[in-house]
Coordinates of C-alpha atoms in Angstrom, one line a residue:
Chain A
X1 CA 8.9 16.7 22.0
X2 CA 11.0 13.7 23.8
X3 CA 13.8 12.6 22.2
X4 CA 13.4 9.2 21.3
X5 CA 15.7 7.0 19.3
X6 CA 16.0 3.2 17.9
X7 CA 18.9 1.3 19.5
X8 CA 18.6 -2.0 17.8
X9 CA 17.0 -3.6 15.1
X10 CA 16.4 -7.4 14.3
X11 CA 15.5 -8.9 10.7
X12 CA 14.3 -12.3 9.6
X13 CA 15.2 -13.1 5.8
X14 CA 12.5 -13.1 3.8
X15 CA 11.3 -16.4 3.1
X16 CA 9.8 -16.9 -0.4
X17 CA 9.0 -20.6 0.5
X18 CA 6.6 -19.5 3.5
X19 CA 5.1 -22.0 5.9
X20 CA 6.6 -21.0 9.3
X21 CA 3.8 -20.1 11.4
X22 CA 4.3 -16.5 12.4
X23 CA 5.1 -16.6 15.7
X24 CA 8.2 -19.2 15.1
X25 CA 9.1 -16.3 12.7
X26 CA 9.0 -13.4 15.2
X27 CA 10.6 -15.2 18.0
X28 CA 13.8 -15.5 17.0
X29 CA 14.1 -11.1 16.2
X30 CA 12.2 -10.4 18.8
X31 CA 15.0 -12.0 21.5
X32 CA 17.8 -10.6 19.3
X33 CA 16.0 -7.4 19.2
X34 CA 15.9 -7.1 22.8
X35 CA 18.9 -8.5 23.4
X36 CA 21.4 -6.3 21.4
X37 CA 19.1 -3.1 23.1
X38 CA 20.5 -4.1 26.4
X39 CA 17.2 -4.0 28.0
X40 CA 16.1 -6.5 30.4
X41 CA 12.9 -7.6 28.6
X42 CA 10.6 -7.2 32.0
X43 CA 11.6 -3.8 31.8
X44 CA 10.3 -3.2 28.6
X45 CA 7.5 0.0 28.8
X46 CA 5.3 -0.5 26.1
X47 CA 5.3 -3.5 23.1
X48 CA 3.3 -2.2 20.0
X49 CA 3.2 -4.7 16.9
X50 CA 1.9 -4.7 13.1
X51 CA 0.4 -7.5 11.5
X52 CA -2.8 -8.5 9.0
X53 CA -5.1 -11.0 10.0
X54 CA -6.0 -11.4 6.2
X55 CA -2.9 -12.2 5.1
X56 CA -2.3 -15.0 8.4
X57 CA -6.1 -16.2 7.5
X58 CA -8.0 -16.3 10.6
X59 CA -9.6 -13.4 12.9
X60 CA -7.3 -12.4 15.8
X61 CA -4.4 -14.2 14.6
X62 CA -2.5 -11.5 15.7
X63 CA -2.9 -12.5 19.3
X64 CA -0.6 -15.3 19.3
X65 CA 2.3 -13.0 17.7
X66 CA 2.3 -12.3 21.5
X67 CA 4.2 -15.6 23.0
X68 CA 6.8 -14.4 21.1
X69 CA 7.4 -11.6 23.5
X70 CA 7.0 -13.8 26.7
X71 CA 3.9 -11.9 27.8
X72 CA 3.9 -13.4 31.0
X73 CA 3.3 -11.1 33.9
X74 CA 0.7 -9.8 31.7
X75 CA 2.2 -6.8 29.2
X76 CA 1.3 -3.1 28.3
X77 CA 0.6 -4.0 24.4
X78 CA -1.0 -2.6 21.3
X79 CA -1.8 -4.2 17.8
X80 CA -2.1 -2.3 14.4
X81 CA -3.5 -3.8 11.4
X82 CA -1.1 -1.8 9.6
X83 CA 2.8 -2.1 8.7
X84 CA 5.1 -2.2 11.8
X85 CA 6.3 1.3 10.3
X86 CA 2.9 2.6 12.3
X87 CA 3.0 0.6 15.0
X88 CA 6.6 2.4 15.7
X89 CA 4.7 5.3 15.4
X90 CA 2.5 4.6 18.4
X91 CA 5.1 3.7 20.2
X92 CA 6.8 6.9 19.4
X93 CA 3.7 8.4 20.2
X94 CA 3.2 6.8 23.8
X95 CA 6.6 7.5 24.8
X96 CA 5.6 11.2 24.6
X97 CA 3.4 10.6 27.7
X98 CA 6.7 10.5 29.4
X99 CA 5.9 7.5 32.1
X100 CA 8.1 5.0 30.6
X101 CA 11.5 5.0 28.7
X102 CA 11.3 2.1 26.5
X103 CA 9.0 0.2 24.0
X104 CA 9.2 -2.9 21.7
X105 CA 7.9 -2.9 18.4
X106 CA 7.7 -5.3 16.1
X107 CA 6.3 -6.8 13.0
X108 CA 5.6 -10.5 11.0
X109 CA 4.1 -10.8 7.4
X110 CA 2.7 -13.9 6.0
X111 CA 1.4 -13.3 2.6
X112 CA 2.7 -16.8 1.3
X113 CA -1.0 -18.3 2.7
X114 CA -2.5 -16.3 0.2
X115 CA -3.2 -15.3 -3.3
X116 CA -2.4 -11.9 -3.2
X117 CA -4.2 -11.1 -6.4
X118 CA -7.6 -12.1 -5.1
X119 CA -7.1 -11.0 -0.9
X120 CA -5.8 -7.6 -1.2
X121 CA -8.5 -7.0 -3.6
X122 CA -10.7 -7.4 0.2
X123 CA -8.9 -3.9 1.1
X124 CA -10.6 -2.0 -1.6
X125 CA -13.9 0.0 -1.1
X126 CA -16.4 -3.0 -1.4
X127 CA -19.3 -1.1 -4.1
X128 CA -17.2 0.5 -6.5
X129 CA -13.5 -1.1 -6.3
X130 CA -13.7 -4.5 -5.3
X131 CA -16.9 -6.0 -7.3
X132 CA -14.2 -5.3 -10.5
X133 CA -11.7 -7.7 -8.6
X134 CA -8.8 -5.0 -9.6
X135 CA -5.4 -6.7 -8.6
X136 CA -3.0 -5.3 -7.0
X137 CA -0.9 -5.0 -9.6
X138 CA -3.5 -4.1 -12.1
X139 CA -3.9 -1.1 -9.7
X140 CA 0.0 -0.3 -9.4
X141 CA 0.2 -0.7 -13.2
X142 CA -2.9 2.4 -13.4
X143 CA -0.3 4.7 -11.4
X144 CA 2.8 3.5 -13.2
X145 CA 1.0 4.5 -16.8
X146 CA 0.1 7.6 -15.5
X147 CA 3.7 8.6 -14.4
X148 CA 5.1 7.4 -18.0
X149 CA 2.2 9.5 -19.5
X150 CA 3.2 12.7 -17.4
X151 CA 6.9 12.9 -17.1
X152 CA 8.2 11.1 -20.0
X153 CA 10.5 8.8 -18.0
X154 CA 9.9 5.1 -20.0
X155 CA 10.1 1.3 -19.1
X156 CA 13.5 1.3 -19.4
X157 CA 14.1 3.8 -16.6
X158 CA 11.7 1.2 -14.2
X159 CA 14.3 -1.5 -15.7
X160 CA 17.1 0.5 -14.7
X161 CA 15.5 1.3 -11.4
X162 CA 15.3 -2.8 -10.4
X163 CA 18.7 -3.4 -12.3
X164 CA 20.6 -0.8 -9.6
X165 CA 18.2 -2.5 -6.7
X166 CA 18.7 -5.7 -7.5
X167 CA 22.6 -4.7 -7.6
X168 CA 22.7 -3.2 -4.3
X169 CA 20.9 -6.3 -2.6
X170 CA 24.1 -8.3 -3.4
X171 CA 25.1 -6.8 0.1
X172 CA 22.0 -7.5 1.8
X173 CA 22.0 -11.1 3.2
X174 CA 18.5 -10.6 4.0
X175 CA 17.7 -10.1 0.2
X176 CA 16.2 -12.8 -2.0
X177 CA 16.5 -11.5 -5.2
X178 CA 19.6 -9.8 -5.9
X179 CA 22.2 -9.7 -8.9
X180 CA 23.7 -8.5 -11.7
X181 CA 21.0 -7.8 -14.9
X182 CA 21.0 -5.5 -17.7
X183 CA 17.5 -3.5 -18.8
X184 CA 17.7 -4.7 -22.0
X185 CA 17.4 -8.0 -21.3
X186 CA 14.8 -7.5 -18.5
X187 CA 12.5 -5.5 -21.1
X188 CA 12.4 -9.3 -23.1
X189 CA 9.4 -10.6 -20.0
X190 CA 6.4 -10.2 -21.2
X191 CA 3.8 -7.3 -19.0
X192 CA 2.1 -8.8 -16.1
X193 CA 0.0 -5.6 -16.1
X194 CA 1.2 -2.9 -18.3
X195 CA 3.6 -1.4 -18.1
X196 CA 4.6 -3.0 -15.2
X197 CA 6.8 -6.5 -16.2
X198 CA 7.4 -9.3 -13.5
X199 CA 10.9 -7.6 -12.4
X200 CA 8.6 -4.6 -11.7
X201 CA 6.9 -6.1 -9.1
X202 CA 7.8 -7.0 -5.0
X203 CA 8.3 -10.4 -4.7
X204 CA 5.6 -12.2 -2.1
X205 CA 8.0 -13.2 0.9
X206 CA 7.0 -14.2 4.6
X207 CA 9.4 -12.0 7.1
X208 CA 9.8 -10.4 10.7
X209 CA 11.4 -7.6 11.9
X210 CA 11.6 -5.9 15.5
X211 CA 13.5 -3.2 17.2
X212 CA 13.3 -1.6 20.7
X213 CA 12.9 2.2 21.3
X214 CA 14.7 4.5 23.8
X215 CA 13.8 7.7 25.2
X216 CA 16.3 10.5 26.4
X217 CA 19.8 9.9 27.5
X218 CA 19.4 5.9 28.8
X219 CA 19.6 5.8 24.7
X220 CA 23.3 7.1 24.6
X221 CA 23.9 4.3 27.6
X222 CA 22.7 1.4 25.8
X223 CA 23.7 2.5 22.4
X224 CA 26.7 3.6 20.3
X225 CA 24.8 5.9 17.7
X226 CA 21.5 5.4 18.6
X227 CA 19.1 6.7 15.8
X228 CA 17.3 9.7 17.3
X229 CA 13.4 9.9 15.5
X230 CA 13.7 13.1 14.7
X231 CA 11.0 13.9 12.6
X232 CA 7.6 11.5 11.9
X233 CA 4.4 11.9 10.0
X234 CA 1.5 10.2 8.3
X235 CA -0.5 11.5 5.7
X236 CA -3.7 9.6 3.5
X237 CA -4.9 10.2 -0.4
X238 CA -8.4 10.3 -1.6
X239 CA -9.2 6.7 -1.3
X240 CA -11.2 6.3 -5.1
X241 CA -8.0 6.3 -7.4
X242 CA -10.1 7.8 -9.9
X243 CA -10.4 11.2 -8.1
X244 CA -6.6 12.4 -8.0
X245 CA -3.8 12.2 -10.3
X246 CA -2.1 9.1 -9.9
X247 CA 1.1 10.3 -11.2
X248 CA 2.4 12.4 -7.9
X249 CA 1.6 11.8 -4.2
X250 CA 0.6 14.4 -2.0
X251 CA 0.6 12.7 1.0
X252 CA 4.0 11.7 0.1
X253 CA 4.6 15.4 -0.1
X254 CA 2.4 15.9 2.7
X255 CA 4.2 13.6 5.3
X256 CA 7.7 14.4 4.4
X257 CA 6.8 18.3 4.6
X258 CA 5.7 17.5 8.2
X259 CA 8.3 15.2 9.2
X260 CA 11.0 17.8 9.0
X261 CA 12.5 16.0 5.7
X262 CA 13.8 19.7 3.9
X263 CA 14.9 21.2 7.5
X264 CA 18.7 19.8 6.1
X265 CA 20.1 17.4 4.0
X266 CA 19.8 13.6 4.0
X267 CA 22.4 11.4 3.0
X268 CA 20.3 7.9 2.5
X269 CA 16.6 6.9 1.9
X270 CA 15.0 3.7 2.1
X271 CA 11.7 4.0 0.8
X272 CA 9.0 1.5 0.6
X273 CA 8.9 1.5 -3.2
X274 CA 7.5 -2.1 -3.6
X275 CA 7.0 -1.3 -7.4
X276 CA 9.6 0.0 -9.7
X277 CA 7.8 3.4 -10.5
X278 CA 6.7 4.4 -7.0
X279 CA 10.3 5.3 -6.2
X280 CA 10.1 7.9 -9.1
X281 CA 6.7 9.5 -7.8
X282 CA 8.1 9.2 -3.7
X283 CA 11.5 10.6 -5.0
X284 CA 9.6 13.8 -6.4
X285 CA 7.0 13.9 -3.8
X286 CA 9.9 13.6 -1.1
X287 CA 11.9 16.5 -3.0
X288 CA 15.2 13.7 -3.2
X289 CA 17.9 14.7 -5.6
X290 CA 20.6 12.5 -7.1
X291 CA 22.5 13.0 -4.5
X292 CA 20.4 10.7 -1.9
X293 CA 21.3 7.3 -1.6
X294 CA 17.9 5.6 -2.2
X295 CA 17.4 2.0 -1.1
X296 CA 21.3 0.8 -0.8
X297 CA 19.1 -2.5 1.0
X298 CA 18.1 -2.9 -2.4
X299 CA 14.4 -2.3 -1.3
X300 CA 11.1 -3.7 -1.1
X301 CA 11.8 -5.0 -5.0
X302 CA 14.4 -7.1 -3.5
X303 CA 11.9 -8.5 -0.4
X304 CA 8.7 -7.2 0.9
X305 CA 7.2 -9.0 3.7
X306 CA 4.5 -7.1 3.5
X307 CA 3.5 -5.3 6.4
X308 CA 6.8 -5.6 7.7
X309 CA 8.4 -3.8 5.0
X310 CA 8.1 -0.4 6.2
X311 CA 9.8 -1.4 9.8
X312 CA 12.5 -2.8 7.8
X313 CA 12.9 0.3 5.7
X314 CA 13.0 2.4 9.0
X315 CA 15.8 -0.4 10.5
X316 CA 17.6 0.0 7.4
X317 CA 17.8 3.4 8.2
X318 CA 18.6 3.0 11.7
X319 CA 21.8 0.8 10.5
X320 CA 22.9 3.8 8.2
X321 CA 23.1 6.0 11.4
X322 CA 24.2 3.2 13.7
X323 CA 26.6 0.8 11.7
X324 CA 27.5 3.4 8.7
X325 CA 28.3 6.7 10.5
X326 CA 25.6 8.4 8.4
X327 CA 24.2 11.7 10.4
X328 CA 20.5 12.3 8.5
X329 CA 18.6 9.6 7.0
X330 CA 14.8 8.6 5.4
X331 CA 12.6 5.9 5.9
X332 CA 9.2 5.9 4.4
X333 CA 7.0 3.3 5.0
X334 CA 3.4 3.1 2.9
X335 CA 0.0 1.2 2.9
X336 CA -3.0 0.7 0.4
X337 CA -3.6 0.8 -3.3
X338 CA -1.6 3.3 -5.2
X339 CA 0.4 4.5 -2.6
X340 CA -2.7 5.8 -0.9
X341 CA -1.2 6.1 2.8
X342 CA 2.7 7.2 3.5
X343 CA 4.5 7.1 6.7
X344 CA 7.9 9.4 6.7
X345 CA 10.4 9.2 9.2
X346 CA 13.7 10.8 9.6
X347 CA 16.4 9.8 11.8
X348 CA 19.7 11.8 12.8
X349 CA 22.6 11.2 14.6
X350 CA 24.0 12.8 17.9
Chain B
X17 CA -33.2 -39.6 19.8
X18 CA -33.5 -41.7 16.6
X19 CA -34.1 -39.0 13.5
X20 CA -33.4 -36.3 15.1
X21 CA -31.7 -34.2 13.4
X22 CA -31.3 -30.2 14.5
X23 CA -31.0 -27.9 11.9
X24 CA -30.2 -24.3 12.2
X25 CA -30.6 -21.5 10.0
X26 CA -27.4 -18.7 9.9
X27 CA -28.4 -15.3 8.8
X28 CA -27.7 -11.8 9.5
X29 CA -31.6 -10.6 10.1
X30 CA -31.2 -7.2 8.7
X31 CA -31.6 -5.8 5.4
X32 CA -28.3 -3.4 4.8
X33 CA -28.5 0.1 3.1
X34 CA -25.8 1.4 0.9
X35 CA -27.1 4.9 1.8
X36 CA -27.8 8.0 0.2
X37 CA -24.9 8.6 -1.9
X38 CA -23.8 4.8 -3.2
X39 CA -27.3 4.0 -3.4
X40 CA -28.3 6.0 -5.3
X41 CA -26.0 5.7 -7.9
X42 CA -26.2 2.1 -7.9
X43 CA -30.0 2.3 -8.1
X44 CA -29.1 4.9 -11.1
X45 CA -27.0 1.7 -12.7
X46 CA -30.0 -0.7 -12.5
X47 CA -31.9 2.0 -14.6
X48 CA -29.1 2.3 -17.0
X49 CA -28.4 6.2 -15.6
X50 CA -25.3 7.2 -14.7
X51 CA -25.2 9.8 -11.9
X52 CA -22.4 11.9 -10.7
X53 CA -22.6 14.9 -7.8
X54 CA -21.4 18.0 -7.7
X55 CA -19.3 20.2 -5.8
X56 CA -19.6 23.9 -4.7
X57 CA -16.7 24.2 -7.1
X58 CA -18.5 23.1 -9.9
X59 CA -16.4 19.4 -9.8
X60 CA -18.2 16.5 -10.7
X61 CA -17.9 13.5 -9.0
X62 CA -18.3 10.0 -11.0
X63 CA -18.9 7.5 -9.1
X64 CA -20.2 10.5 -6.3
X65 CA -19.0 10.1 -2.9
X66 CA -20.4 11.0 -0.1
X67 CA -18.1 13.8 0.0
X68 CA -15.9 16.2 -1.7
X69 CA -12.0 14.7 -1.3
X70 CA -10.7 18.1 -1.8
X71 CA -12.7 20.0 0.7
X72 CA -14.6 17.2 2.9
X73 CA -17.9 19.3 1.9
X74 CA -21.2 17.2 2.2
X75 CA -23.9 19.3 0.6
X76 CA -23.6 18.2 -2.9
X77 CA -25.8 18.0 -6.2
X78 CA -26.7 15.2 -8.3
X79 CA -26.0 15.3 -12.1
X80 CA -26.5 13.3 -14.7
X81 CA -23.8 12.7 -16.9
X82 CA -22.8 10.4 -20.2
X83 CA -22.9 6.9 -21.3
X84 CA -19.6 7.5 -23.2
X85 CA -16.4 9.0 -22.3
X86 CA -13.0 9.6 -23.0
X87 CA -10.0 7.1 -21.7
X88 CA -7.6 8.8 -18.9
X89 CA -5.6 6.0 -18.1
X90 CA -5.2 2.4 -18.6
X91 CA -3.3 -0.8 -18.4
X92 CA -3.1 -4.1 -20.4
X93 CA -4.1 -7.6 -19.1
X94 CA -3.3 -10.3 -21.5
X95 CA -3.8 -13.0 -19.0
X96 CA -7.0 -12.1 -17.1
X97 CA -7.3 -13.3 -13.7
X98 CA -10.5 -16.1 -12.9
X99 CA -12.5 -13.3 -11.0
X100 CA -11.5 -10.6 -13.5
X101 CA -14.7 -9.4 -15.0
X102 CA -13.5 -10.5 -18.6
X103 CA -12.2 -13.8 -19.9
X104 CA -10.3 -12.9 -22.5
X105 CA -7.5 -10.2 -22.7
X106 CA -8.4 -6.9 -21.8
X107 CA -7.5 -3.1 -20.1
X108 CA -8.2 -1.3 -16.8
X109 CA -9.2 1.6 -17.6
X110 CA -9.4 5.4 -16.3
X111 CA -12.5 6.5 -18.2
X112 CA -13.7 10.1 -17.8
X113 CA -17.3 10.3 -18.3
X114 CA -18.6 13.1 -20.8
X115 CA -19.7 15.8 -18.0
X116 CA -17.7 14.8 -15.4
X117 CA -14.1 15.8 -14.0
X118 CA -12.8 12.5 -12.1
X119 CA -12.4 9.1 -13.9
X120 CA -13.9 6.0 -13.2
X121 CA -12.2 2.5 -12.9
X122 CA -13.3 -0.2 -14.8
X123 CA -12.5 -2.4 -17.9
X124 CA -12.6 -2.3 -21.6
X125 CA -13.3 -4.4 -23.9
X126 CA -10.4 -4.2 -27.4
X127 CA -8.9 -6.4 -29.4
X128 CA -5.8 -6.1 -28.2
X129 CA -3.7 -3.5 -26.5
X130 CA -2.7 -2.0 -30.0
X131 CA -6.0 -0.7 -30.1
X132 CA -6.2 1.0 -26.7
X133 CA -4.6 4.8 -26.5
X134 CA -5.2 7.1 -23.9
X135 CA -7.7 10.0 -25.5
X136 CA -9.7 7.4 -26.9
X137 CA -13.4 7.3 -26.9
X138 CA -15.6 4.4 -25.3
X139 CA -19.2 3.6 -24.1
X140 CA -20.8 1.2 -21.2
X141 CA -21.8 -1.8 -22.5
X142 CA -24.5 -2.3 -19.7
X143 CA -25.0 -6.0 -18.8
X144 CA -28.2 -8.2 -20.2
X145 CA -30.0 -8.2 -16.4
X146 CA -28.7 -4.7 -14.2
X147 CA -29.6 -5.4 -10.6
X148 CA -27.9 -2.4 -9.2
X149 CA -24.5 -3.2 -8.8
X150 CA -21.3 -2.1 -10.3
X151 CA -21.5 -5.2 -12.6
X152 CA -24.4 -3.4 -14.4
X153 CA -21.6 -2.4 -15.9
X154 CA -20.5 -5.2 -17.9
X155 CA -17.3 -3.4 -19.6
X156 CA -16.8 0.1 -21.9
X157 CA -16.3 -0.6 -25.7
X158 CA -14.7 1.3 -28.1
X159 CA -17.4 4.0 -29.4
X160 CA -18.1 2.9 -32.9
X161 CA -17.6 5.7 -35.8

């Protein structure tokens, strides 16, 4: 394989007001993105971007996300209607062919437009799922009951999981919920959905991220501590949540297995754990001890732009390696009801 | 042109099949039948897809399985949604059909969440008018006795 590694990264703050049209959101990190890489943008290889027309609210709305890269002469591009986590991937994947040394990706959420509760019920499978209009939520709450049921672990673990979250997020200026809470009084909110309780939940924010990939040794010019991509995989469930346990996640398992996670150890994680529970179930599937840092961002509890989330986890990571000295990090990145797709990715060090 | 008015009529002019599998089953709902299919391990499939998840095998065999079943999983709503399928508080439920080995989602109608525990039995409650859709299902209901 080609070495290929991140050498900069670029973050809107997630903005629970919404209303900036999504291209006003991307410009801004996409130019910082490019700029702190040290590219020249016309010499950028490849641009490959994540978005969901569903959540903008018109067909091809993913199209103008492009002026925000100055497409002009016309650009080498690719769209996924899928988290920037897998749009990183294809860039990843294209860099492989070996013709070109450097590709954008980037990715904009707008899920203020929308009533989440009603339009993500459009993702389901339309004759069993979606006639039932099963939330979101609803749908998260299934899997959190069935990880309570299995291993014992009780709402007040999920409390303390958003308590320690919501704690590290104090250091994240691109958090908008952070603080200092105690379980106890968490547990007084009533359930949304139980056992999940509004504290349980992501918060609906409009965000951007980009970053710009490297491959081979222009990364070490360009960059102080690049973050090599050292290991990434994608792996999908049984779409009818009624046909597997909901309690574990084998293509958690399944991804990270194939991504090299176990081949040594890994200091941080930033997993895409947009409830409280699914860092319990990714933390087993991923075979993390107590000894991994998980989510010192404070997480997708903190601020999930969704579809960007997953790029953010993975530029979280990349500012372990590149601004913390860490040598072997984790991001995870996932899509779907019940954690039905996951994305792992691990970056190392020189 | 005085009066004129054009109208025009928007439609998609075909008639869409749900296929062998989904059909079916759904046609099984408007008759107030409740199919699953089953494996080459012997695993029964409710509602049937068109194939196996654990081994992508396609060759499968219907089976008819129970009105009633046994609660796998579920979660408490106590302020339903507008396109929920019930008005008043309710659970999603994991139900596990008698005869078959995967669970189905849908909703059940209790009092209150006291009186929803996983292990539980419950029974369709089919709606008034089934027209072969998953609404022919109006809810599951505690199983009297």
């Amino acid at each position: 394989m080609r070495d290929v590694a991140i050498v900069s990264f670029s973050q809107l703050r997630g903005d629970p007001e919404g209303g900036v049209p999504e291209v006003l959101m991307l410009v801004p990190v996409v130019l910082e993105a490019i700029e702190k890489s040290g590219v020249p943008r016309k010499q950028i290889g490849f641009t490959c971007s994540g978005s969901c027309d569903y959540l903008t609210g018109a067909p091809f709305a993913f199209v103008q996300n492009l002026a925000a890269t100055g497409a002009w002469p016309p650009i080498s591009e690719s769209h996924l209607e899928m988290d920037g986590a897998w749009a990183l991937q294809e860039a990843w994947v294209r860099l492989q062919h070996g013709d070109i040394d450097t590709a954008l990706v980037f990715a904009s959420g707008r899920p203020s437009n929308s009533d989440l509760r009603e339009v993500l019920c459009l993702q389901l499978d339309p004759y069993y799922l979606m006639p039932l209009w099963p939330d979101y939520i609803s749908l998260a709450a299934l899997q959190a009951q069935a990880l309570l049921a299995r291993t014992g672990h009780t709402e007040k673990d999920l409390a303390e999981i958003v308590v320690r979250a919501r704690r590290a997020a104090l250091s994240n200026p691109n958090a908008e919920i952070s603080g200092e809470f105690t379980a106890s009084e968490l547990l007084q909110a009533p359930y949304v959905s139980s056992p999940l309780r509004a504290h349980d939940c992501p918060p609906i924010s409009d965000g951007a991220a980009a970053m710009v990939l490297v491959a081979g040794d222009r990364a070490r010019d360009l960059c102080e501590r690049p973050a090599w991509i050292r290991g990434i995989d994608h792996r999908i469930d049984a779409q009818y949540p009624g046909v597997r346990d909901l309690s574990v996640s084998p293509s958690a398992r399944l991804a990270g297995e194939h991504a090299g996670v176990g081949r040594g150890p890994v200091e941080v994680a930033e997993l895409a754990a947009a409830f409280s529970h699914e860092e319990l179930i990714l933390r087993e599937a991923l075979g993390l001890g107590d000894e991994v840092l998980v989510n010192p961002s404070g997480g997708a509890l903190c601020s999930n732009p969704m579809v960007a989330t997953g790029l953010i986890r993975i530029g979280e990571a990349f500012r372990q390696i590149h601004e913390q000295g860490r040598e072997r990090v984790l991001a995870h990145a996932s899509s779907g009801p019940c954690l039905q797709q996951n994305l792992v990715c691990v970056l190392e060090a020189d | 042109m005085a009066g004129a008015v054009p109208t025009y009529k928007l439609e998609f002019p075909y008639k869409r099949s749900l296929g062998p599998i989904v059909g079916a089953f759904l046609t099984g709902l408007r008759d107030r039948q409740v199919l699953g299919i089953r494996s080459a391990a012997g695993r029964v499939l409710v509602p049937p897809l068109e194939f196996d998840p654990e081994t992508g095998e396609e060759n499968l065999e219907w089976t008819r399985v129970g009105e009633a079943g046994v609660v796998r999983g579920f979660s408490w709503v106590e302020e339903p949604l507008p396109k929920h399928p019930l008005d008043r508080p309710f659970a999603w439920v994991l139900v596990q059909l008698d005869g078959a080995d995967t669970n189905l989602v849908h909703v059940l109608d209790a009092d209150s969440r006291a009186a929803v525990e996983i292990g539980m039995r419950v029974r369709i409650r089919w709606a008034s008018e089934t027209r072969g859709h998953m609404s022919d299902i109006a809810c599951f209901e505690p199983e009297a006795g």
